mmCIF file with all atom_site columns, C-alpha atoms in Angstrom:
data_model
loop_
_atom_site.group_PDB
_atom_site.id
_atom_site.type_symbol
_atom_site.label_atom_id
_atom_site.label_alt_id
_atom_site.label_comp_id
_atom_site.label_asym_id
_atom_site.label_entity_id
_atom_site.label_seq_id
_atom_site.pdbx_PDB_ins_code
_atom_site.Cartn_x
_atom_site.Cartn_y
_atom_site.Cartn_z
_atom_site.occupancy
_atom_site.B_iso_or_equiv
_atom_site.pdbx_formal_charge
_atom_site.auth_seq_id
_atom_site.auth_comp_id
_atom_site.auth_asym_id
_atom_site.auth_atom_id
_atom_site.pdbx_PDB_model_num
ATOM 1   C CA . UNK X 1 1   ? 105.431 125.337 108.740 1.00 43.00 ? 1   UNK X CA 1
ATOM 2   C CA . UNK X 1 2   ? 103.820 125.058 105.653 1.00 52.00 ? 2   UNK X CA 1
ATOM 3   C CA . UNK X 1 3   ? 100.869 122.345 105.794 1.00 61.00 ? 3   UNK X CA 1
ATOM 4   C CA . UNK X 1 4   ? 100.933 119.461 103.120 1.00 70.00 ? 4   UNK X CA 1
ATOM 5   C CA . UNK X 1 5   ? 98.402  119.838 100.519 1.00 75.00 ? 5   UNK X CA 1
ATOM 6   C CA . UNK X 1 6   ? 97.335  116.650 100.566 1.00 83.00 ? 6   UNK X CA 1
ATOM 7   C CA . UNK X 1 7   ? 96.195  114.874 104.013 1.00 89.00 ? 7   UNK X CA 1
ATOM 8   C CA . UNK X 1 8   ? 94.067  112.363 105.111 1.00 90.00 ? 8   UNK X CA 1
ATOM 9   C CA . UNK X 1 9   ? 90.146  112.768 105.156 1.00 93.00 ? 9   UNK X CA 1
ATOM 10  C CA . UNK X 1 10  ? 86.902  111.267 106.497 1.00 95.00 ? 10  UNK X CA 1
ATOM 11  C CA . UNK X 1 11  ? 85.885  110.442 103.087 1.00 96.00 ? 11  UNK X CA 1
ATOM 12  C CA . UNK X 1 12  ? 84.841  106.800 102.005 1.00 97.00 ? 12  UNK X CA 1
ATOM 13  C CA . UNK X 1 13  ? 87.506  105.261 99.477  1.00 98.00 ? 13  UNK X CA 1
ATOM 14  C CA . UNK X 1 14  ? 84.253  103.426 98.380  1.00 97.00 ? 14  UNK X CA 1
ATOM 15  C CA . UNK X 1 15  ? 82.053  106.880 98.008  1.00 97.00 ? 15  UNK X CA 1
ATOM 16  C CA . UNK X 1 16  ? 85.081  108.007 95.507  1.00 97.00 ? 16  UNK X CA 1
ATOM 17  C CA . UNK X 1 17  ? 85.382  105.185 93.354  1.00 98.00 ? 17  UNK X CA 1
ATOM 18  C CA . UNK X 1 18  ? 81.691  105.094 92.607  1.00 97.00 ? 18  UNK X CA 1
ATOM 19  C CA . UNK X 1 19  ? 82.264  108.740 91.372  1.00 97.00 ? 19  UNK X CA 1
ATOM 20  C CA . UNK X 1 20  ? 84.282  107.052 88.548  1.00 97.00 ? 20  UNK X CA 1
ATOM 21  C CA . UNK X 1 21  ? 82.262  107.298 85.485  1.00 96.00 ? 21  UNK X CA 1
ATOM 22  C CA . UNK X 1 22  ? 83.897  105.342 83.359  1.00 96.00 ? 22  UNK X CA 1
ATOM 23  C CA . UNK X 1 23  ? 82.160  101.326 84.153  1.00 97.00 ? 23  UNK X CA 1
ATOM 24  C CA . UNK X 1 24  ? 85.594  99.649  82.852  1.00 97.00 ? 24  UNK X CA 1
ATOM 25  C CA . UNK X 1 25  ? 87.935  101.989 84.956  1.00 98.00 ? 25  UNK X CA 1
ATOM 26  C CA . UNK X 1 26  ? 85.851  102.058 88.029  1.00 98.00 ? 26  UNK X CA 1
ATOM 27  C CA . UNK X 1 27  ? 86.008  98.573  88.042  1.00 98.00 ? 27  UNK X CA 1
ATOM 28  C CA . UNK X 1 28  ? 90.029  98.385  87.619  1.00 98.00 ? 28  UNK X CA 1
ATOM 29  C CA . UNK X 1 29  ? 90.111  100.561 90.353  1.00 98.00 ? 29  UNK X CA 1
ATOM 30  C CA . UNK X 1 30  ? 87.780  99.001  92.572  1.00 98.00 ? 30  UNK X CA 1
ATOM 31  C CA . UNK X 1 31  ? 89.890  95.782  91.885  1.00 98.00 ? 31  UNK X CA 1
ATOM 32  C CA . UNK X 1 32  ? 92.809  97.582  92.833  1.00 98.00 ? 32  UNK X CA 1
ATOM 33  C CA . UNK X 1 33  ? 91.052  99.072  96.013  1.00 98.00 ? 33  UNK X CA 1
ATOM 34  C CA . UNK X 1 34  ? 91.390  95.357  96.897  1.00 98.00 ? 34  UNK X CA 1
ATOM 35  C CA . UNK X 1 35  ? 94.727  94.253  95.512  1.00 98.00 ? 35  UNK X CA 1
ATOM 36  C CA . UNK X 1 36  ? 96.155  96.999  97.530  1.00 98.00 ? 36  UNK X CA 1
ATOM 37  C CA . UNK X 1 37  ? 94.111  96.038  100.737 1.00 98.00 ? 37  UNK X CA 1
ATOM 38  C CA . UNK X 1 38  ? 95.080  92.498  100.758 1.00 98.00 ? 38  UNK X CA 1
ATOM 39  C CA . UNK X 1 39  ? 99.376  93.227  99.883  1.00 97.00 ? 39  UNK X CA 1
ATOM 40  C CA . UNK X 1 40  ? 99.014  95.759  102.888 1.00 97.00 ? 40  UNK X CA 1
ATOM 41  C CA . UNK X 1 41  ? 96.583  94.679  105.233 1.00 97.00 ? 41  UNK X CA 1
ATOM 42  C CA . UNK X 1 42  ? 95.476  98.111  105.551 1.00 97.00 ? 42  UNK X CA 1
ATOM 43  C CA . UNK X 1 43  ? 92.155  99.602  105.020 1.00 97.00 ? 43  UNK X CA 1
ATOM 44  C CA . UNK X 1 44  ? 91.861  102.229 102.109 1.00 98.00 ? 44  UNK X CA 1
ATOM 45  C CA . UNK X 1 45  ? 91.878  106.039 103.404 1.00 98.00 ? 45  UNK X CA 1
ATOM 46  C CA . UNK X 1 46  ? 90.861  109.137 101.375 1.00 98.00 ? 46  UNK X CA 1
ATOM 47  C CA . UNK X 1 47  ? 94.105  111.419 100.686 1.00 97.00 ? 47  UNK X CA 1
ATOM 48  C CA . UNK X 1 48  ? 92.722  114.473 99.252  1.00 94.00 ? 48  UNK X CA 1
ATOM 49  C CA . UNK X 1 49  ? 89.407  114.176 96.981  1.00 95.00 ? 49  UNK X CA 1
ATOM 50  C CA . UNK X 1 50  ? 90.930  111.427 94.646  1.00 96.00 ? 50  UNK X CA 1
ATOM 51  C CA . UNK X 1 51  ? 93.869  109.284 96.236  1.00 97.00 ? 51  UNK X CA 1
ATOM 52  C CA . UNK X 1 52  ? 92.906  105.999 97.578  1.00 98.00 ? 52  UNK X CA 1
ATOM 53  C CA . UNK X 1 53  ? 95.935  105.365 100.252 1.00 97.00 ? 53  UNK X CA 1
ATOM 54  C CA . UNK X 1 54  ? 96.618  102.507 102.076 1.00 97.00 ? 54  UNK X CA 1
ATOM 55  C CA . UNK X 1 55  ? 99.245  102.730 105.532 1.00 95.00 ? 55  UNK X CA 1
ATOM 56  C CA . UNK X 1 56  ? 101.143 106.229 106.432 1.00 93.00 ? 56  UNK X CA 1
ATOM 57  C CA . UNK X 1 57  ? 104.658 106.881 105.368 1.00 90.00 ? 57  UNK X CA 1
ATOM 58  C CA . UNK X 1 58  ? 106.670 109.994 107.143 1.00 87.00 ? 58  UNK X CA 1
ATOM 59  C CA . UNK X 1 59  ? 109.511 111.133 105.050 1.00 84.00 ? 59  UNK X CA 1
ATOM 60  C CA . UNK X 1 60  ? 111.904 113.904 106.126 1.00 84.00 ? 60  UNK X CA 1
ATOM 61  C CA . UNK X 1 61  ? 111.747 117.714 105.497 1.00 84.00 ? 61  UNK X CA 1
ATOM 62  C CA . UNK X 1 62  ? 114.147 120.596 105.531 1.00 87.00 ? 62  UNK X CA 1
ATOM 63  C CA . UNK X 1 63  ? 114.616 121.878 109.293 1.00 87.00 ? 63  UNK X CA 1
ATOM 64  C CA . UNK X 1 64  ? 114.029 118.391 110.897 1.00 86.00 ? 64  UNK X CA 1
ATOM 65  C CA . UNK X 1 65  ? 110.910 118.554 109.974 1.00 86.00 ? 65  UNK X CA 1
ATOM 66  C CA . UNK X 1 66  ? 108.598 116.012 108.400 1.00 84.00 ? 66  UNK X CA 1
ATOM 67  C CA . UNK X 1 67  ? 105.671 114.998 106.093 1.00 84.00 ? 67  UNK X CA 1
ATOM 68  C CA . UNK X 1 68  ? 103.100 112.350 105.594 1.00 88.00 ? 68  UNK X CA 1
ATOM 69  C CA . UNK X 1 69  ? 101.738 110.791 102.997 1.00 90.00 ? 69  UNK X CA 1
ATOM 70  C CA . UNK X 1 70  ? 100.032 107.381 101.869 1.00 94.00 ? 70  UNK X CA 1
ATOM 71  C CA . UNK X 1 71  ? 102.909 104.720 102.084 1.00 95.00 ? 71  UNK X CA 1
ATOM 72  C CA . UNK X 1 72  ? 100.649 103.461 98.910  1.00 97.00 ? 72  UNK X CA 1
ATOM 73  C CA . UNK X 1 73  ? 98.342  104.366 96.957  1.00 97.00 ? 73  UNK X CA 1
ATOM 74  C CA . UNK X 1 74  ? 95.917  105.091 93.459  1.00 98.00 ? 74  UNK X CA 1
ATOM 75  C CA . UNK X 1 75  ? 94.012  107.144 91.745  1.00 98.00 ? 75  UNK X CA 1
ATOM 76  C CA . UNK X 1 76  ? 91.810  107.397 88.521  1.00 97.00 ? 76  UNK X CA 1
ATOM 77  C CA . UNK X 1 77  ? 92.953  110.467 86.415  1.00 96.00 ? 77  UNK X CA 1
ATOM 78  C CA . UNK X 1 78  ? 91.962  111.804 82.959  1.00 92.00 ? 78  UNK X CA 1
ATOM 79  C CA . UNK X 1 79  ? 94.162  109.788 80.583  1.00 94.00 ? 79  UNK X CA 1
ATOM 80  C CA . UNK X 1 80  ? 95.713  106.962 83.379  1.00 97.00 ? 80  UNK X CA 1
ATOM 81  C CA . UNK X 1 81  ? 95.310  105.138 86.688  1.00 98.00 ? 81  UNK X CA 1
ATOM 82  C CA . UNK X 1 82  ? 98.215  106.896 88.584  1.00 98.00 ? 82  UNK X CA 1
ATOM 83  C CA . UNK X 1 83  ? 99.984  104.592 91.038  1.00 98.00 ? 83  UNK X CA 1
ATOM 84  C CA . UNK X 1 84  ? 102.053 106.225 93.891  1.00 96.00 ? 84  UNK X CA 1
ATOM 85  C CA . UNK X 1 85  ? 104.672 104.893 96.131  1.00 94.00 ? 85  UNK X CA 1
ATOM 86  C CA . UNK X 1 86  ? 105.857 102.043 93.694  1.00 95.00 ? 86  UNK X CA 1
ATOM 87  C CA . UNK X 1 87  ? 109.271 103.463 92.829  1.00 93.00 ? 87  UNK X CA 1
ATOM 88  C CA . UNK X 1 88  ? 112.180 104.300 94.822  1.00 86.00 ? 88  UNK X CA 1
ATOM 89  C CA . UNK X 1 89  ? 113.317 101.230 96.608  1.00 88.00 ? 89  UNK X CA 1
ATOM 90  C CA . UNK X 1 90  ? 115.606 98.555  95.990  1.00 86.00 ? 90  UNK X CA 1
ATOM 91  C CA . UNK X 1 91  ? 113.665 95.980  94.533  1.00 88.00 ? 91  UNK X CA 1
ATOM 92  C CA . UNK X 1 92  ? 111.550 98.073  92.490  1.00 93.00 ? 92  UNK X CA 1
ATOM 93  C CA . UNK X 1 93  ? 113.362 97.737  89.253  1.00 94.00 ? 93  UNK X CA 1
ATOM 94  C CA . UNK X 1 94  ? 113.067 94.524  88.668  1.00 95.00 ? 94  UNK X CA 1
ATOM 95  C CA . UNK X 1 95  ? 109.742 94.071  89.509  1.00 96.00 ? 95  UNK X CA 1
ATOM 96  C CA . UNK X 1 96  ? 108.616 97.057  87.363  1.00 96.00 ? 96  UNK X CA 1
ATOM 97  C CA . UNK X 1 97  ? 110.931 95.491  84.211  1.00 96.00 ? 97  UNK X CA 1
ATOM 98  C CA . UNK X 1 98  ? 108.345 92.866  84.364  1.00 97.00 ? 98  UNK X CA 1
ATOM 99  C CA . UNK X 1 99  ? 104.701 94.187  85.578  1.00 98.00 ? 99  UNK X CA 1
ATOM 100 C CA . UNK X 1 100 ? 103.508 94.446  81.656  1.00 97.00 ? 100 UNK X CA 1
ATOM 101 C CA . UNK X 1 101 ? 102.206 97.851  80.173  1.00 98.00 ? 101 UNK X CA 1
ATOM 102 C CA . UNK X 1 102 ? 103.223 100.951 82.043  1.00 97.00 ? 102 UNK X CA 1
ATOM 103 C CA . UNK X 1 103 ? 104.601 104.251 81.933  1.00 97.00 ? 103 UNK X CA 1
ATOM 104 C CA . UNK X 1 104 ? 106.898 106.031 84.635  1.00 94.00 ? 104 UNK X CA 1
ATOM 105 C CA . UNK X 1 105 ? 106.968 109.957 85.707  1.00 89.00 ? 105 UNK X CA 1
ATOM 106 C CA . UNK X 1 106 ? 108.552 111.204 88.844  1.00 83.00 ? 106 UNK X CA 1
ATOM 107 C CA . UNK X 1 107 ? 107.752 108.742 91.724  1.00 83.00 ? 107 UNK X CA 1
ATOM 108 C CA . UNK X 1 108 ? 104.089 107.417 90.113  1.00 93.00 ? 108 UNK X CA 1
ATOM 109 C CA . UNK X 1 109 ? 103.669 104.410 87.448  1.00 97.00 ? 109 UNK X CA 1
ATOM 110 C CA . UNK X 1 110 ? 100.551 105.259 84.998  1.00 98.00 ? 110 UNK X CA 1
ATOM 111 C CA . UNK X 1 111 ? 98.138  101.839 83.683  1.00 97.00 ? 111 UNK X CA 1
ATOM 112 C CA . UNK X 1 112 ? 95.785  102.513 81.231  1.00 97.00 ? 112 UNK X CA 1
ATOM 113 C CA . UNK X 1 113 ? 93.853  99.223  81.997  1.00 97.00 ? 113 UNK X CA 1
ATOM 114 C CA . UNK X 1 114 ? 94.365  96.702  85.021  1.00 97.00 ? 114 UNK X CA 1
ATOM 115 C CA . UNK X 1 115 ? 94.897  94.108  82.229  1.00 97.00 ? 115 UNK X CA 1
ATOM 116 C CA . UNK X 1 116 ? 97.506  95.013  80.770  1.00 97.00 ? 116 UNK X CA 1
ATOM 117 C CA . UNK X 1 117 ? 100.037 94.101  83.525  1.00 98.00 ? 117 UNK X CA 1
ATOM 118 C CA . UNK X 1 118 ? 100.597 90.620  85.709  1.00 98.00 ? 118 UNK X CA 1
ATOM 119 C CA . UNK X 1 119 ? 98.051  91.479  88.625  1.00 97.00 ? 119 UNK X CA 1
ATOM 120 C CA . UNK X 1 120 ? 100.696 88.932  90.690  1.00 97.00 ? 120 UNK X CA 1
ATOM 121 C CA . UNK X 1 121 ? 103.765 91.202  90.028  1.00 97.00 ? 121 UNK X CA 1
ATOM 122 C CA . UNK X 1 122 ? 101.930 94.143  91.045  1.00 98.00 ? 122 UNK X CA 1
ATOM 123 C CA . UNK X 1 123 ? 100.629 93.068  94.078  1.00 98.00 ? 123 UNK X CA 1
ATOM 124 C CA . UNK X 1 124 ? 104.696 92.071  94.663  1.00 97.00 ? 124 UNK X CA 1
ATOM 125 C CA . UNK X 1 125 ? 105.709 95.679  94.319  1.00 97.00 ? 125 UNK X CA 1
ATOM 126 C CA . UNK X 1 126 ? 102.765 96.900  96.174  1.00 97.00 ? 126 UNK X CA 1
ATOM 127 C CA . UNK X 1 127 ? 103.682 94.583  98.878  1.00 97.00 ? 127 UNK X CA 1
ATOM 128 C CA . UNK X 1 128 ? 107.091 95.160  99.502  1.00 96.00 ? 128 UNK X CA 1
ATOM 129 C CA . UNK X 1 129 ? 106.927 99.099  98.150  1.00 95.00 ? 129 UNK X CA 1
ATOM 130 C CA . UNK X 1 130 ? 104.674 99.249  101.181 1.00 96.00 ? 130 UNK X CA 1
ATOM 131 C CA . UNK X 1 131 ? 106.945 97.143  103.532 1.00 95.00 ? 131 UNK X CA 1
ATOM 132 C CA . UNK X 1 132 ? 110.127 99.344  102.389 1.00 92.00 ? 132 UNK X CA 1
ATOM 133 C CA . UNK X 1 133 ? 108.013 102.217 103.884 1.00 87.00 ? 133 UNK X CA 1
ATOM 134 C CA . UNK X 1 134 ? 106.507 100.908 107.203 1.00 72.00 ? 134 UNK X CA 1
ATOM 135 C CA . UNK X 1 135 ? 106.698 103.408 109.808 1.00 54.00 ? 135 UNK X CA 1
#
């Protein structure tokens, strides 16, 4: 069985976001490190070098097999903060139609800036994204 690339660590979420260089988007993210700890009520885990995740979610793989991954999670790239495990659940649309500023790609939602969506809507979707994946 192939191995997922991307698996829980040791690292501290905290250790990574300090690594942010940029003042503004380290501090979006470290305000998002806590939006996503309180709609959870998980603590933040390290999934690879640069995915905060918060709770486990076990989806299924060819052969009866299956994978893990963050149920929800972040993470500061080049051009976006990259959101994962918002999508793909029934009351995701609506929610999303109304969180502000965004952009969609296969299964993430990109921000460029915390303030340009409703922080209450997003903690919404994280919330019951999360809940939709509770193992």
């Amino acid at each position: 069985m192939t191995e997922n690339k991307t698996q829980a660590t040791q690292a501290e979420p905290a250790d990574y976001l300090e690594t942010i260089a940029d003042t503004a988007r380290r501090t979006d993210c470290q305000a998002l490190n806590e939006l996503m700890r309180r709609a959870t009520g998980e603590p933040p885990v390290m999934w690879g070098s640069a995915i905060v995740g918060f709770g486990l979610h076990r989806y299924p793989l060819a052969g009866g097999k299956t994978g893990e991954i963050c149920a929800v999670g972040f993470s500061s790239r080049a051009a976006d903060i990259a959101l994962y495990g918002l999508t793909g659940f029934d009351e995701a649309e609506p929610l999303l139609e109304t969180l502000g500023k965004h952009k969609r790609g296969k299964g993430c939602v990109y921000l460029k800036r915390l303030a340009d969506v409703d922080a209450g809507v997003l903690e919404q979707l994280v919330t019951q994204a999360f809940n939709s994946k509770k193992v």
